[in-house]
Coordinates of C-alpha atoms and ligand atoms in Angstrom, one line a residue:
Chain A
M11 CA -1.3 -26.0 -11.2
N12 CA 0.7 -22.9 -11.9
L13 CA 2.7 -20.3 -9.8
K14 CA -0.6 -18.6 -8.8
S15 CA -2.0 -21.8 -7.3
I16 CA 1.2 -22.5 -5.4
T17 CA 1.0 -18.9 -4.0
F18 CA -2.6 -19.3 -2.9
R19 CA -2.0 -22.6 -1.3
N20 CA 0.9 -21.3 0.6
L21 CA -1.1 -18.2 1.8
L22 CA -3.9 -20.4 3.0
R23 CA -1.4 -22.6 4.9
R24 CA 0.3 -19.6 6.5
K25 CA -2.8 -17.7 7.4
G26 CA -1.1 -16.3 10.6
K27 CA 1.9 -14.9 8.8
A28 CA -0.3 -13.5 6.0
A29 CA -2.6 -11.9 8.6
F30 CA 0.4 -10.3 10.3
V31 CA 1.7 -8.7 7.1
L32 CA -1.9 -7.7 6.3
A33 CA -2.3 -6.1 9.7
G34 CA 0.9 -4.2 9.4
L35 CA 0.0 -2.8 6.0
V36 CA -3.6 -2.1 6.9
I37 CA -2.5 0.0 9.9
G38 CA -0.2 2.0 7.7
V39 CA -2.6 2.5 4.8
S40 CA -5.6 3.2 7.1
T41 CA -3.6 5.8 9.0
V42 CA -2.6 7.5 5.8
V43 CA -6.1 7.4 4.3
G44 CA -7.6 8.5 7.6
I45 CA -5.3 11.5 7.8
I46 CA -5.7 12.5 4.2
S47 CA -9.5 12.3 4.2
F48 CA -9.6 14.0 7.6
V49 CA -7.6 16.9 6.3
E50 CA -9.6 16.9 3.1
A51 CA -12.9 17.0 5.1
M52 CA -11.6 19.8 7.3
T53 CA -10.5 21.8 4.3
N54 CA -13.9 21.3 2.7
D55 CA -15.5 22.3 6.0
I56 CA -13.5 25.6 6.1
N57 CA -14.2 26.3 2.5
H58 CA -17.8 25.7 3.1
K59 CA -17.9 28.1 6.0
L60 CA -15.9 30.7 4.0
E61 CA -18.5 30.5 1.3
K62 CA -21.5 30.3 3.3
Y63 CA -21.0 32.5 6.4
G64 CA -20.2 36.0 7.0
A65 CA -19.0 38.9 4.9
N66 CA -16.1 38.0 2.6
I67 CA -15.8 41.2 0.5
L68 CA -15.4 44.7 1.9
I69 CA -16.1 47.9 0.0
V70 CA -14.4 50.9 1.5
P71 CA -13.8 54.4 0.1
K72 CA -10.7 55.1 -1.8
T73 CA -8.5 57.1 0.6
E74 CA -5.2 58.7 0.9
N75 CA -5.1 58.2 4.7
L76 CA -3.3 55.5 6.6
T77 CA -5.2 52.4 7.3
L78 CA -6.9 51.6 10.6
T79 CA -8.1 48.2 11.5
Y80 CA -11.5 46.8 12.4
G81 CA -11.9 43.4 13.7
G82 CA -8.5 42.4 12.7
L83 CA -9.4 43.2 9.1
S84 CA -7.9 46.1 7.3
L85 CA -10.2 48.9 6.4
G86 CA -9.8 52.0 4.4
G87 CA -9.0 55.1 6.5
V88 CA -11.8 55.3 8.9
S89 CA -11.3 58.6 10.6
F90 CA -13.3 61.7 11.4
E91 CA -12.5 63.2 8.1
M92 CA -13.2 59.9 6.3
E93 CA -14.5 59.7 2.8
E94 CA -17.7 58.0 2.0
I95 CA -19.5 56.0 -0.5
R96 CA -22.9 57.1 -1.8
E97 CA -25.7 54.6 -1.2
A98 CA -26.9 55.1 -4.8
E99 CA -23.5 54.0 -6.0
L100 CA -23.6 50.9 -3.8
A101 CA -27.0 49.9 -5.4
R102 CA -25.1 49.2 -8.6
V103 CA -23.5 46.1 -7.0
S104 CA -26.7 44.2 -7.7
S105 CA -26.1 44.7 -11.4
I106 CA -22.8 42.9 -11.6
K107 CA -22.4 39.7 -13.7
N108 CA -22.2 37.4 -10.6
A109 CA -24.9 39.2 -8.8
R110 CA -26.7 36.0 -8.1
N111 CA -23.8 34.9 -6.0
I112 CA -24.3 37.8 -3.6
A113 CA -26.1 36.6 -0.5
A114 CA -26.2 39.9 1.3
L115 CA -25.0 43.5 1.0
G116 CA -24.6 45.3 4.2
P117 CA -23.9 49.0 4.2
L118 CA -22.3 50.4 7.3
V119 CA -21.9 54.0 8.6
L120 CA -19.4 54.7 11.4
G121 CA -19.1 57.5 13.7
V122 CA -18.2 58.4 17.3
V123 CA -21.0 59.3 19.7
K124 CA -21.0 60.3 23.4
V125 CA -23.0 58.2 25.9
D126 CA -22.9 59.8 29.3
S127 CA -19.2 60.6 29.6
H128 CA -18.0 57.8 27.3
K129 CA -17.0 58.1 23.7
V130 CA -18.3 55.1 21.8
L131 CA -17.9 54.0 18.2
M132 CA -21.3 53.7 16.7
A133 CA -22.1 51.6 13.6
G134 CA -25.3 52.1 11.6
V135 CA -26.1 48.8 10.0
D136 CA -28.9 47.1 8.1
F137 CA -30.1 44.6 10.8
E138 CA -32.1 42.6 8.1
V139 CA -28.9 41.2 6.7
S140 CA -26.9 40.9 9.9
E141 CA -27.9 37.3 10.2
I142 CA -26.0 36.5 7.0
L143 CA -23.2 39.0 7.5
K144 CA -22.7 38.3 11.2
P145 CA -23.8 34.7 11.7
W146 CA -21.7 34.5 14.9
W147 CA -23.9 37.1 16.7
K148 CA -25.8 35.8 19.6
I149 CA -28.1 38.5 20.8
Q150 CA -29.7 38.7 24.3
G151 CA -32.9 40.5 23.6
A152 CA -34.1 41.3 20.1
L153 CA -33.1 42.9 16.9
P154 CA -34.1 46.6 17.2
D155 CA -36.6 48.7 15.2
H156 CA -35.7 52.1 13.9
N157 CA -34.8 53.6 17.2
G158 CA -33.4 50.6 19.0
L159 CA -29.7 49.8 19.8
I160 CA -27.6 46.7 20.0
L161 CA -24.7 46.9 22.4
G162 CA -21.5 45.0 22.2
A163 CA -20.7 43.0 25.3
E164 CA -17.9 45.3 26.5
T165 CA -19.9 48.4 25.7
A166 CA -22.8 47.1 27.8
R167 CA -20.4 46.4 30.7
I168 CA -18.6 49.7 30.6
L169 CA -21.6 51.8 30.1
N170 CA -23.5 49.6 32.6
L171 CA -26.5 49.2 30.3
K172 CA -28.9 46.3 29.9
V173 CA -31.8 45.4 27.6
G174 CA -34.7 47.9 28.0
D175 CA -32.5 50.8 29.2
R176 CA -32.9 54.1 27.5
V177 CA -30.0 56.0 26.1
N178 CA -29.7 59.6 25.0
I179 CA -27.6 60.2 21.9
K180 CA -27.5 63.6 20.3
H181 CA -30.9 64.5 21.6
K182 CA -32.4 61.3 20.4
E183 CA -33.8 58.8 22.8
L184 CA -32.9 55.2 21.8
I185 CA -33.8 52.0 23.5
V186 CA -31.3 49.1 24.1
S187 CA -33.2 46.2 22.5
G188 CA -30.4 43.7 22.7
V189 CA -26.9 43.0 24.0
L190 CA -24.4 40.8 22.0
Q191 CA -22.7 37.9 23.8
P192 CA -19.0 38.4 23.6
T193 CA -17.7 37.7 20.1
G194 CA -14.0 38.2 20.6
S195 CA -14.1 40.7 17.8
Q196 CA -14.2 44.5 17.8
D197 CA -18.0 44.2 17.7
D198 CA -17.8 43.8 21.5
Q199 CA -16.8 47.5 21.7
L200 CA -19.4 49.0 19.4
V201 CA -22.9 50.3 19.5
F202 CA -25.1 49.2 16.6
A203 CA -28.0 51.3 15.4
N204 CA -30.3 51.2 12.4
L205 CA -28.5 52.6 9.3
A206 CA -31.0 55.4 8.7
T207 CA -31.0 56.4 12.4
A208 CA -27.2 56.5 12.5
Q209 CA -27.0 58.4 9.2
S210 CA -29.3 61.1 10.7
I211 CA -27.2 61.2 13.9
F212 CA -24.0 61.7 11.9
N213 CA -25.7 63.9 9.4
K214 CA -24.7 61.6 6.6
S215 CA -27.9 60.6 5.0
G216 CA -27.4 58.7 1.7
R217 CA -23.8 58.0 2.5
V218 CA -22.1 55.0 4.1
S219 CA -18.6 54.5 5.4
M220 CA -18.2 51.1 4.0
A221 CA -20.1 48.0 2.9
E222 CA -19.8 44.3 3.6
V223 CA -20.7 41.8 1.0
A224 CA -21.4 38.1 1.6
A225 CA -20.7 36.2 -1.6
L226 CA -21.8 32.6 -1.9
C227 CA -18.9 31.5 -4.1
K228 CA -18.7 27.8 -4.6
D229 CA -18.0 28.0 -8.3
C230 CA -17.0 31.6 -8.8
P231 CA -13.7 33.0 -7.7
I232 CA -14.0 35.7 -5.1
D233 CA -11.3 37.6 -6.9
E234 CA -13.5 37.8 -10.0
M235 CA -16.3 39.3 -8.0
V236 CA -14.0 41.8 -6.4
K237 CA -13.1 42.9 -9.9
Q238 CA -16.7 43.2 -11.0
I239 CA -17.6 45.3 -8.0
S240 CA -14.6 47.5 -8.4
E241 CA -15.8 48.3 -11.9
V242 CA -19.3 49.4 -10.8
I243 CA -18.0 51.5 -7.8
P244 CA -15.1 53.5 -9.1
G245 CA -14.9 55.5 -5.9
G246 CA -14.6 52.5 -3.7
K247 CA -11.8 50.2 -2.9
V248 CA -13.0 46.5 -2.9
M249 CA -11.1 43.7 -1.2
A250 CA -11.6 40.1 -0.2
I251 CA -11.4 39.2 3.4
Q252 CA -9.3 36.1 3.7
Q253 CA -7.3 36.6 6.8
V254 CA -9.5 34.7 9.2
V255 CA -9.9 31.7 7.0
K256 CA -6.3 31.9 6.0
G257 CA -5.3 31.6 9.6
R258 CA -7.2 28.4 9.9
M259 CA -5.9 27.2 6.6
E260 CA -2.4 27.8 7.8
T261 CA -3.0 25.8 11.0
L262 CA -4.4 23.0 8.8
E263 CA -1.4 23.3 6.6
H264 CA 0.9 22.7 9.6
F265 CA -1.3 19.8 10.7
K266 CA -1.1 18.4 7.2
K267 CA 2.7 18.5 7.1
F268 CA 2.9 17.0 10.6
S269 CA 0.5 14.2 9.8
Y270 CA 2.1 13.4 6.4
G271 CA 5.3 13.0 8.3
I272 CA 3.6 10.6 10.7
S273 CA 2.0 8.7 7.8
G274 CA 5.4 8.3 6.3
V275 CA 6.9 6.9 9.5
I276 CA 4.0 4.5 9.8
L277 CA 4.3 3.4 6.3
L278 CA 8.0 2.8 6.9
I279 CA 7.2 0.7 9.9
G280 CA 4.6 -1.2 7.8
S281 CA 7.2 -1.9 5.2
M282 CA 9.6 -3.1 7.8
V283 CA 6.9 -5.5 9.1
V284 CA 6.5 -6.8 5.5
L285 CA 10.3 -7.0 5.0
V286 CA 11.0 -8.9 8.2
T287 CA 8.0 -11.3 7.8
M288 CA 8.7 -12.0 4.2
M289 CA 12.3 -12.6 4.9
G290 CA 11.4 -15.0 7.7
S291 CA 9.0 -16.9 5.4
V292 CA 11.6 -17.1 2.7
R293 CA 14.0 -18.6 5.2
E294 CA 11.4 -21.0 6.4
R295 CA 10.7 -22.1 2.9
T296 CA 14.4 -22.7 2.0
D297 CA 13.8 -26.4 1.4
E298 CA 10.7 -25.7 -0.7
I299 CA 12.5 -23.2 -2.8
G300 CA 15.4 -25.6 -3.2
I301 CA 13.0 -28.2 -4.6
F302 CA 11.4 -25.6 -6.9
R303 CA 14.8 -24.7 -8.2
A304 CA 15.9 -28.4 -8.5
I305 CA 13.0 -29.4 -10.6
G306 CA 13.6 -26.5 -13.0
F307 CA 11.9 -23.3 -11.7
R308 CA 13.8 -20.3 -12.9
K309 CA 14.9 -17.5 -10.6
R310 CA 12.2 -15.3 -11.9
H311 CA 9.6 -18.0 -11.1
I312 CA 10.7 -18.0 -7.5
M313 CA 10.6 -14.2 -7.4
K314 CA 7.1 -14.3 -9.0
I315 CA 5.9 -16.6 -6.2
V316 CA 7.2 -14.2 -3.5
F317 CA 5.9 -11.1 -5.3
L318 CA 2.5 -12.7 -6.0
E319 CA 2.2 -13.5 -2.4
A320 CA 3.1 -9.9 -1.3
G321 CA 0.9 -8.4 -4.0
I322 CA -2.2 -10.4 -2.9
V323 CA -1.7 -9.5 0.7
S324 CA -0.8 -5.9 0.1
G325 CA -3.6 -5.3 -2.4
L326 CA -6.1 -6.6 0.1
A327 CA -4.5 -4.4 2.7
G328 CA -5.0 -1.4 0.4
I329 CA -8.7 -2.1 0.1
I330 CA -9.3 -2.8 3.8
G331 CA -7.0 0.1 4.8
Y332 CA -8.9 2.5 2.7
F333 CA -12.3 1.7 4.3
M334 CA -10.8 1.6 7.8
G335 CA -9.1 4.9 7.2
L336 CA -12.3 6.4 6.0
G337 CA -14.2 5.1 9.0
S338 CA -11.7 6.5 11.5
S339 CA -11.6 9.9 9.8
K340 CA -15.4 9.9 10.0
I341 CA -15.1 9.4 13.7
A342 CA -12.4 11.9 14.1
I343 CA -14.3 14.5 12.2
T344 CA -17.2 14.3 14.6
F345 CA -14.8 15.1 17.4
F346 CA -12.9 17.9 15.8
S347 CA -15.7 19.8 14.1
E348 CA -18.9 20.5 16.0
N349 CA -21.2 21.5 13.2
H350 CA -19.7 19.3 10.5
S351 CA -22.2 16.8 9.2
G352 CA -19.6 14.1 9.7
Q353 CA -19.4 13.5 6.0
V354 CA -16.2 12.2 4.6
P355 CA -16.5 11.9 0.8
L356 CA -15.8 8.7 -0.9
N357 CA -12.8 9.7 -2.9
F358 CA -12.0 7.5 -5.9
E359 CA -8.5 8.9 -6.4
L360 CA -7.7 8.3 -2.7
A361 CA -9.0 4.7 -3.0
I362 CA -6.8 4.1 -6.0
G363 CA -3.9 5.8 -4.2
A364 CA -4.4 3.7 -1.1
F365 CA -4.4 0.6 -3.2
G366 CA -1.3 1.8 -5.1
I367 CA 0.6 2.7 -2.0
A368 CA -0.2 -0.6 -0.3
L369 CA 1.0 -2.5 -3.4
L370 CA 4.1 -0.3 -3.7
V371 CA 5.1 -0.8 -0.1
G372 CA 4.3 -4.5 -0.2
L373 CA 6.2 -5.1 -3.4
L374 CA 9.1 -2.9 -2.6
S375 CA 9.7 -4.4 0.8
S376 CA 9.4 -7.9 -0.7
A377 CA 12.0 -7.1 -3.3
Y378 CA 14.9 -8.0 -1.1
P379 CA 13.3 -11.2 0.2
A380 CA 12.4 -12.2 -3.3
F381 CA 15.9 -11.6 -4.5
M382 CA 17.3 -13.6 -1.7
A383 CA 14.9 -16.4 -2.4
S384 CA 15.8 -16.5 -6.1
R385 CA 19.5 -16.7 -5.2
L386 CA 19.1 -19.8 -3.1
D387 CA 21.3 -22.5 -4.5
P388 CA 19.3 -25.7 -4.9
N389 CA 22.2 -27.8 -4.0
D390 CA 22.9 -25.9 -0.7
A391 CA 19.2 -25.6 0.1
L392 CA 18.6 -29.3 -0.1
R393 CA 21.8 -30.3 1.6
A394 CA 20.9 -28.1 4.6
L395 CA 18.2 -30.7 5.5
Chain B
M18 CA 27.0 -42.8 -28.8
S19 CA 27.3 -41.9 -25.1
Y20 CA 24.4 -40.0 -23.7
I21 CA 26.1 -38.6 -20.6
V22 CA 29.8 -37.8 -20.7
A23 CA 31.7 -36.7 -17.6
E24 CA 35.3 -35.5 -18.2
E25 CA 37.6 -35.1 -15.2
L26 CA 35.0 -33.7 -12.9
I27 CA 36.5 -32.1 -9.8
K28 CA 34.6 -30.5 -7.0
Q29 CA 36.2 -28.7 -4.1
Y30 CA 34.3 -27.0 -1.2
G31 CA 35.7 -24.1 0.8
K32 CA 38.9 -22.2 0.3
G33 CA 42.5 -22.3 1.5
H34 CA 43.2 -24.7 4.4
A35 CA 39.6 -25.5 4.7
T36 CA 39.3 -26.9 1.2
V37 CA 37.6 -30.2 0.9
T38 CA 37.9 -32.1 -2.3
A39 CA 34.6 -34.1 -2.5
V40 CA 35.2 -35.3 -6.1
A41 CA 38.7 -35.6 -7.2
G42 CA 38.6 -36.1 -10.9
I43 CA 36.0 -38.5 -12.2
S44 CA 35.4 -39.4 -15.9
F45 CA 32.8 -41.8 -17.3
H46 CA 30.4 -42.4 -20.2
I47 CA 26.8 -43.4 -19.8
N48 CA 24.7 -44.8 -22.6
E49 CA 21.0 -44.0 -23.2
G50 CA 18.8 -46.5 -21.4
D51 CA 21.5 -47.5 -18.8
F52 CA 20.7 -48.2 -15.2
I53 CA 23.7 -47.1 -13.2
G54 CA 24.3 -47.7 -9.5
I55 CA 26.8 -45.5 -7.6
M56 CA 28.1 -47.0 -4.4
G57 CA 30.7 -46.0 -1.8
E58 CA 31.1 -45.2 1.8
S59 CA 29.5 -42.2 3.5
G60 CA 31.4 -39.0 2.6
A61 CA 32.9 -40.6 -0.6
G62 CA 31.4 -37.8 -2.8
K63 CA 28.4 -39.7 -4.3
S64 CA 25.9 -37.0 -3.6
T65 CA 28.3 -34.3 -4.9
L66 CA 28.8 -36.3 -8.1
L67 CA 25.0 -36.8 -8.5
G68 CA 24.5 -33.0 -7.9
M69 CA 27.0 -32.2 -10.6
M70 CA 25.3 -34.6 -13.0
G71 CA 22.0 -33.0 -12.0
A72 CA 23.1 -29.5 -13.3
M73 CA 22.7 -28.3 -9.7
N74 CA 26.3 -28.2 -8.5
A75 CA 28.8 -26.6 -10.7
P76 CA 32.1 -28.5 -10.8
T77 CA 35.3 -26.7 -9.8
S78 CA 36.7 -28.1 -13.1
G79 CA 35.8 -30.6 -15.7
R80 CA 33.0 -31.0 -18.1
L81 CA 29.6 -32.6 -18.2
V82 CA 27.9 -33.2 -21.5
V83 CA 24.4 -34.5 -21.7
D84 CA 22.7 -35.1 -25.1
D85 CA 25.5 -33.0 -26.7
I86 CA 24.8 -30.1 -24.3
D87 CA 27.7 -28.8 -22.3
V88 CA 25.7 -28.3 -19.2
Y89 CA 27.9 -26.0 -17.2
R90 CA 28.4 -23.6 -20.1
L91 CA 24.7 -22.8 -19.9
G92 CA 23.6 -19.8 -18.0
Q93 CA 21.9 -20.3 -14.6
E94 CA 18.4 -19.9 -16.0
Q95 CA 19.1 -22.1 -19.0
R96 CA 20.4 -24.7 -16.5
A97 CA 17.1 -24.5 -14.7
D98 CA 15.3 -25.1 -18.0
F99 CA 17.7 -28.0 -18.7
R100 CA 16.8 -29.6 -15.3
R101 CA 13.2 -29.2 -16.1
E102 CA 13.4 -30.8 -19.5
F103 CA 16.0 -33.5 -19.1
L104 CA 16.1 -34.6 -15.5
G105 CA 13.9 -36.1 -12.9
F106 CA 15.2 -36.0 -9.3
I107 CA 14.3 -38.4 -6.5
F108 CA 15.6 -37.1 -3.1
Q109 CA 16.4 -39.3 -0.2
S110 CA 13.9 -37.5 2.1
F111 CA 11.1 -37.2 -0.5
H112 CA 10.9 -33.4 -0.3
L113 CA 7.2 -33.2 -0.9
I114 CA 5.5 -29.8 -0.5
P115 CA 3.4 -30.3 2.6
Y116 CA 0.6 -27.9 1.7
L117 CA 0.0 -29.3 -1.8
S118 CA -2.0 -32.5 -2.4
V119 CA -0.4 -35.6 -3.8
I120 CA -1.5 -34.8 -7.3
E121 CA -0.4 -31.2 -7.0
N122 CA 3.0 -32.3 -5.8
V123 CA 3.2 -34.5 -8.9
M124 CA 2.2 -31.6 -11.1
L125 CA 4.8 -29.2 -9.6
P126 CA 7.3 -29.4 -12.4
L127 CA 4.5 -28.5 -14.8
A128 CA 3.8 -25.3 -12.9
V129 CA 6.1 -23.3 -15.1
V130 CA 5.3 -25.2 -18.2
K131 CA 2.9 -23.8 -20.8
A132 CA 0.1 -26.4 -21.0
S133 CA -3.6 -26.4 -20.3
K134 CA -4.9 -27.3 -16.9
K135 CA -6.5 -30.4 -18.4
Q136 CA -3.2 -31.5 -20.0
K137 CA -1.3 -31.1 -16.7
W138 CA -3.9 -33.1 -14.9
A139 CA -3.8 -35.8 -17.4
M140 CA 0.0 -36.0 -17.2
A141 CA 0.0 -36.0 -13.4
E142 CA -2.7 -38.7 -13.4
E143 CA -0.7 -40.9 -15.7
A144 CA 2.4 -40.6 -13.6
L145 CA 0.4 -41.4 -10.4
D146 CA -1.1 -44.4 -12.2
Q147 CA 2.4 -45.6 -13.0
V148 CA 3.4 -45.6 -9.4
G149 CA 0.0 -47.0 -8.4
L150 CA -1.2 -44.1 -6.3
L151 CA -4.1 -42.7 -8.3
D152 CA -6.5 -43.5 -5.5
K153 CA -4.7 -41.2 -3.1
A154 CA -4.3 -38.2 -5.4
R155 CA -6.3 -35.8 -3.2
R156 CA -4.4 -36.6 0.1
L157 CA -1.8 -34.4 1.6
P158 CA 1.7 -35.7 2.1
G159 CA 1.1 -35.9 5.8
Q160 CA -1.7 -38.4 5.2
I161 CA 0.3 -41.1 3.4
S162 CA 3.1 -43.5 4.4
G163 CA 6.8 -43.3 3.7
G164 CA 6.7 -45.7 0.8
E165 CA 3.8 -43.9 -0.7
S166 CA 5.7 -40.6 -0.3
E167 CA 8.6 -42.1 -2.2
R168 CA 6.2 -43.1 -5.0
V169 CA 4.8 -39.6 -5.1
A170 CA 8.4 -38.3 -5.4
I171 CA 9.0 -40.7 -8.2
A172 CA 5.8 -39.7 -10.0
R173 CA 6.8 -36.1 -9.7
S174 CA 10.2 -36.8 -11.2
I175 CA 8.8 -38.6 -14.2
V176 CA 5.7 -36.5 -14.8
N177 CA 7.3 -34.5 -17.6
E178 CA 8.9 -37.6 -19.0
P179 CA 12.5 -36.6 -18.7
P180 CA 15.1 -38.9 -20.4
V181 CA 17.2 -39.2 -17.2
L182 CA 16.3 -40.0 -13.7
L183 CA 18.7 -39.2 -10.8
A184 CA 18.0 -40.8 -7.5
D185 CA 20.0 -40.2 -4.3
E186 CA 19.5 -43.1 -1.9
P187 CA 15.8 -43.4 -2.8
T188 CA 15.2 -46.3 -0.5
G189 CA 17.4 -45.2 2.4
N190 CA 14.3 -44.5 4.6
L191 CA 12.2 -47.5 3.6
D192 CA 11.7 -51.0 4.9
T193 CA 12.7 -54.1 2.8
K194 CA 9.3 -54.8 1.4
T195 CA 8.7 -51.2 0.3
T196 CA 12.3 -51.0 -1.0
K197 CA 11.6 -53.9 -3.3
E198 CA 8.5 -52.4 -4.6
I199 CA 10.3 -49.1 -5.4
M200 CA 13.1 -50.9 -7.1
E201 CA 10.7 -52.8 -9.2
L202 CA 9.2 -49.5 -10.2
L203 CA 12.5 -48.1 -11.2
R204 CA 13.3 -51.2 -13.2
Q205 CA 10.0 -50.8 -15.0
L206 CA 10.8 -47.2 -15.8
N207 CA 14.2 -48.2 -17.1
K208 CA 12.6 -50.8 -19.3
E209 CA 10.5 -48.1 -20.8
G210 CA 13.7 -46.3 -21.9
M211 CA 14.6 -44.0 -19.0
T212 CA 18.3 -43.6 -18.2
I213 CA 18.6 -44.0 -14.4
V214 CA 21.5 -43.1 -12.2
M215 CA 21.0 -44.2 -8.6
V216 CA 23.2 -43.7 -5.5
T217 CA 22.7 -46.5 -3.0
H218 CA 24.3 -48.1 0.0
S219 CA 22.4 -51.3 -0.3
P220 CA 23.8 -54.3 -2.3
D221 CA 20.2 -55.5 -2.7
C222 CA 19.3 -52.4 -4.6
A223 CA 22.5 -52.4 -6.5
K224 CA 21.5 -55.7 -8.0
Y225 CA 18.9 -53.9 -10.1
A226 CA 21.6 -51.8 -11.8
Q227 CA 23.3 -53.0 -15.0
R228 CA 26.5 -51.3 -14.0
I229 CA 28.0 -50.3 -10.7
M230 CA 30.4 -47.4 -10.3
K231 CA 32.3 -47.5 -7.0
V232 CA 33.4 -44.2 -5.5
S233 CA 35.9 -43.8 -2.7
D234 CA 37.5 -40.6 -1.5
G235 CA 36.3 -38.7 -4.5
K236 CA 37.7 -41.1 -7.0
L237 CA 36.2 -43.8 -9.2
V238 CA 37.6 -47.1 -7.9
G239 CA 35.5 -49.6 -9.7
D240 CA 33.2 -49.7 -12.8
N241 CA 31.5 -52.8 -14.1
Ligands
ADP409 N1 28.1 -28.0 0.2 C1 29.2 -28.5 0.8 N2 30.0 -27.7 1.5 C2 31.1 -28.2 2.1 N3 31.4 -29.5 2.1 C3 30.6 -30.4 1.5 C4 29.4 -29.9 0.8 N4 28.8 -31.0 0.3 C5 29.6 -32.0 0.6 N5 30.6 -31.7 1.3 C6 31.7 -32.6 1.8 O1 32.2 -33.3 0.7 C7 32.3 -34.6 1.0 C8 31.5 -35.5 0.1 O2 30.1 -35.4 0.5 P1 28.9 -36.1 -0.2 O3 29.1 -35.8 -1.7 O4 27.7 -35.7 0.4 O5 29.2 -37.6 0.1 P2 28.3 -38.8 0.1 O6 27.0 -38.5 -0.5 O7 29.1 -39.9 -0.6 O8 28.1 -39.2 1.5 C9 32.1 -34.8 2.5 O9 33.3 -34.7 3.2 C10 31.2 -33.6 2.8 O10 31.3 -33.2 4.1
MG410 MG1 25.0 -38.5 0.1

């Protein structure tokens, strides 16, 4: 018989009350854990996409011109008098220190061509790497051979062309081998041709307007690679594309703040539940506490009984809440992210954190009830009966 | 030498016009091994006096010395320690903890004492044996009779072998046969050296005491 056994016996007797406190804390903790692991999983998801899909480094000629934009990304001065990068120079990219992190290098030559009476921006690209650089492309038809074309959705609509149609550009007969489904980017307004074909149309053989690089960068910083590429291409300006992802990150950041606010409120409610319930049970146990005091328990013994009780329940709530939060974020992830594997990592720090927060909330909100209990005067407590 | 010394104990409840003087200046000496009965009409101040003697109810003025310890000059926590080490209480309405078994109730005062589980069990069993309830050690308070509950309360008050036992109308809720058994038990404990102070209404119970203090209106009106 010691203070611990008194606490356990009391908890077993008041299972309902204990369950109520437990539920209040579990809801609070699981919400917080759910939100945090959801945000974490979403962040991982975005990082993963950033690393795995699409171009994330651009190489453009150094220029004195004003900047134009392409697909919402800033480019060097793409204009009629634009400067160019030599293909030979570009080849050096494969010699940088982090070369193994380069998934694809896609040179691009840009120029304006006339189709019927319409002026169209034509991009000569290497279709072999388009799958890596433009994973969002959905092509109706097929990737072209050396004299085929891919049309952006808008281009196809305005020029009234479809797969199989023939187009005459600068005395060359080209065949439309595929039409892109709308991408929402400027790709919709372009005509894509083979790099060599476009170079010969524009009279720019051996030269490109820019190049896109897809770097698989889980463990290397993109900035580091940008620096390395800059060193091997002195005539080029190298930059990392982050805007798109940054936008999503910002949204996530807002969501984070919002949900942390909500978690705070829920934890506060949880602690109110603990406070009110513990206060009630202290009041209910007035006579008991009076006896404890009368037979020589010190104030701190009484406090220890209350805190032990709160600690056991809230520690348990931390553990249960952690797993429930993990489960609910798993479910949420499958709703919010289509191609996410639904994996929410078991996070040791978060588990410890959940346990700690539950304990902290449980103990803090029991501090007042414990104090009140310890202050009970044995004489008054026993007289009240 | 006197074991318990009370000097001009006064206890007032409330303030101003609402002040009630429950004990209006009582002094006495009690020797080690005495069996004292305190009698008096309801509201006379008996329980208040016993509470003051029990280190639970600080007097408005006056002094209580037990075993050379000036009790109310101790801090609150030290007074709790004093209660644990020097006093056993028997309350009128038993005040057993309903969710603890009989033997656990008896062990309660030992919960904050440094001793092995085995030692505590041995002490509790001895106390239960003294009140003749060893066979019901595992029952809950709800599963025993009133007389048995009183015995458990007595066992709890003597488990740590305190020198003084304070009882406030210990037989107020019991029938005559059980009352007699309890009184025999108290007499036995007194014979073994325990100093007992017992508040009672009943003249039958008072016969067991060696000395009766009569209290009326907060004053000592008789002592023999
Ligand atoms: N805690 C208290 N607060 C206010 N009045 C009290 C308190 N305890 C006792 N009294 C009053 O003091 C008087 C003596 O009470 P008590 O000591 O219980 O008498 P007894 O035990 O002899 O019946 C009574 O008038 C009672 O109402
Ligand atoms: Mg009384």
